[in-house]
Amino acid sequence: MKLQHLAIGARFEYEGQVFVKTGPLTASSEDGGQRIIPRHAVLRPLDLPSVEGKGRLEAPVVRMAFNAFVETCEQLVGEAGQAELEQARQRFLKAIDSSRPL
């Protein structure tokens, strides 16, 4: 794996040392030193997130989660923000209805 494929903060092994990516070309070693990692370097990623085959989201599940989110927002924004929140809700629903399947 190449450094540009790792997120900032990701841990990886390079030349027998463990590093944490701190920038586009830089990393900090566990010993505390900074190092420039060449773009051509092949790295061994550590702590990769497990990838589960979740597939696509089902529209009813997204709508239920979004409605629960909106209910919480309604309690937080008070009366003054209700109309604006409802407009945002309608824009979101319109956007997902007019887009391709989730």
C-alpha positions as a Markdown table, in Angstrom:
| # | Residue | x | y | z |
|---|---|---|---|---|
| 1 | Met | 0.0 | 0.0 | 0.0 |
| 2 | Lys | 1.2 | 3.5 | -0.7 |
| 3 | Leu | 1.2 | 6.4 | 1.8 |
| 4 | Gln | -1.3 | 8.5 | -0.3 |
| 5 | His | -3.9 | 5.7 | 0.3 |
| 6 | Leu | -3.7 | 6.0 | 4.1 |
| 7 | Ala | -5.6 | 8.6 | 6.1 |
| 8 | Ile | -3.8 | 11.0 | 8.4 |
| 9 | Gly | -3.4 | 9.3 | 11.7 |
| 10 | Ala | -3.2 | 5.8 | 10.2 |
| 11 | Arg | -0.5 | 3.5 | 11.5 |
| 12 | Phe | 1.8 | 1.5 | 9.2 |
| 13 | Glu | 5.1 | -0.3 | 9.1 |
| 14 | Tyr | 7.9 | 0.8 | 6.8 |
| 15 | Glu | 11.4 | -0.6 | 6.8 |
| 16 | Gly | 10.8 | -2.5 | 10.1 |
| 17 | Gln | 9.5 | 0.6 | 12.0 |
| 18 | Val | 6.0 | 1.6 | 13.0 |
| 19 | Phe | 4.9 | 5.0 | 11.9 |
| 20 | Val | 1.8 | 7.2 | 12.1 |
| 21 | Lys | 0.9 | 9.3 | 9.0 |
| 22 | Thr | 1.1 | 13.0 | 9.9 |
| 23 | Gly | 0.9 | 14.6 | 6.4 |
| 24 | Pro | 0.9 | 13.9 | 2.7 |
| 25 | Leu | 4.5 | 12.7 | 2.8 |
| 26 | Thr | 5.4 | 12.7 | 6.5 |
| 27 | Ala | 5.1 | 10.3 | 9.3 |
| 28 | Ser | 6.1 | 10.1 | 13.0 |
| 29 | Ser | 7.8 | 7.0 | 14.3 |
| 30 | Glu | 6.9 | 5.4 | 17.6 |
| 31 | Asp | 10.3 | 6.5 | 18.8 |
| 32 | Gly | 9.2 | 10.1 | 18.2 |
| 33 | Gly | 11.1 | 11.1 | 15.1 |
| 34 | Gln | 9.6 | 12.6 | 11.9 |
| 35 | Arg | 10.4 | 11.2 | 8.5 |
| 36 | Ile | 9.6 | 11.9 | 4.9 |
| 37 | Ile | 8.2 | 8.7 | 3.3 |
| 38 | Pro | 8.8 | 8.5 | -0.5 |
| 39 | Arg | 5.8 | 8.2 | -2.7 |
| 40 | His | 7.1 | 5.0 | -4.2 |
| 41 | Ala | 7.5 | 3.3 | -0.7 |
| 42 | Val | 5.4 | 0.2 | -0.2 |
| 43 | Leu | 3.9 | 0.2 | 3.3 |
| 44 | Arg | 2.3 | -2.4 | 5.5 |
| 45 | Pro | -0.9 | -0.9 | 7.0 |
| 46 | Leu | -1.7 | -1.7 | 10.6 |
| 47 | Asp | -5.0 | -1.5 | 12.3 |
| 48 | Leu | -7.1 | -1.6 | 9.1 |
| 49 | Pro | -10.8 | -1.3 | 9.8 |
| 50 | Ser | -12.6 | -4.5 | 9.1 |
| 51 | Val | -14.6 | -4.4 | 5.9 |
| 52 | Glu | -17.9 | -6.1 | 6.1 |
| 53 | Gly | -20.0 | -6.5 | 3.0 |
| 54 | Lys | -22.8 | -4.1 | 4.1 |
| 55 | Gly | -24.1 | -3.5 | 0.6 |
| 56 | Arg | -26.4 | -0.6 | -0.2 |
| 57 | Leu | -28.6 | 1.1 | 2.2 |
| 58 | Glu | -32.4 | 0.5 | 2.2 |
| 59 | Ala | -34.5 | 3.6 | 1.8 |
| 60 | Pro | -36.9 | 2.8 | 4.7 |
| 61 | Val | -33.9 | 2.4 | 7.1 |
| 62 | Val | -32.5 | 5.8 | 5.9 |
| 63 | Arg | -35.8 | 7.5 | 6.3 |
| 64 | Met | -36.3 | 6.1 | 9.8 |
| 65 | Ala | -32.9 | 7.2 | 10.9 |
| 66 | Phe | -33.3 | 10.6 | 9.4 |
| 67 | Asn | -36.7 | 11.1 | 11.0 |
| 68 | Ala | -35.2 | 10.3 | 14.4 |
| 69 | Phe | -32.5 | 12.8 | 13.7 |
| 70 | Val | -35.0 | 15.5 | 12.8 |
| 71 | Glu | -37.0 | 14.8 | 16.0 |
| 72 | Thr | -33.9 | 15.4 | 18.0 |
| 73 | Cys | -33.1 | 18.6 | 16.1 |
| 74 | Glu | -36.7 | 19.9 | 16.6 |
| 75 | Gln | -36.1 | 19.6 | 20.4 |
| 76 | Leu | -32.8 | 21.4 | 20.2 |
| 77 | Val | -33.6 | 24.3 | 17.8 |
| 78 | Gly | -36.7 | 25.6 | 19.6 |
| 79 | Glu | -39.7 | 27.4 | 18.0 |
| 80 | Ala | -37.5 | 30.0 | 16.2 |
| 81 | Gly | -35.8 | 27.3 | 14.1 |
| 82 | Gln | -38.7 | 25.0 | 13.4 |
| 83 | Ala | -39.6 | 26.5 | 10.0 |
| 84 | Glu | -36.0 | 26.5 | 8.7 |
| 85 | Leu | -35.5 | 22.9 | 10.0 |
| 86 | Glu | -38.7 | 21.8 | 8.2 |
| 87 | Gln | -37.4 | 23.4 | 5.0 |
| 88 | Ala | -34.1 | 21.6 | 5.3 |
| 89 | Arg | -35.9 | 18.3 | 6.0 |
| 90 | Gln | -38.0 | 18.8 | 2.8 |
| 91 | Arg | -34.9 | 19.6 | 0.7 |
| 92 | Phe | -33.2 | 16.4 | 2.0 |
| 93 | Leu | -36.2 | 14.2 | 1.3 |
| 94 | Lys | -36.6 | 15.7 | -2.2 |
| 95 | Ala | -32.9 | 15.1 | -2.9 |
| 96 | Ile | -33.0 | 11.5 | -1.9 |
| 97 | Asp | -36.3 | 10.9 | -3.8 |
| 98 | Ser | -34.8 | 12.3 | -7.0 |
| 99 | Ser | -31.5 | 10.6 | -6.8 |
| 100 | Arg | -30.5 | 7.1 | -7.6 |
| 101 | Pro | -31.1 | 4.3 | -5.1 |
| 102 | Leu | -29.1 | 4.5 | -1.9 |
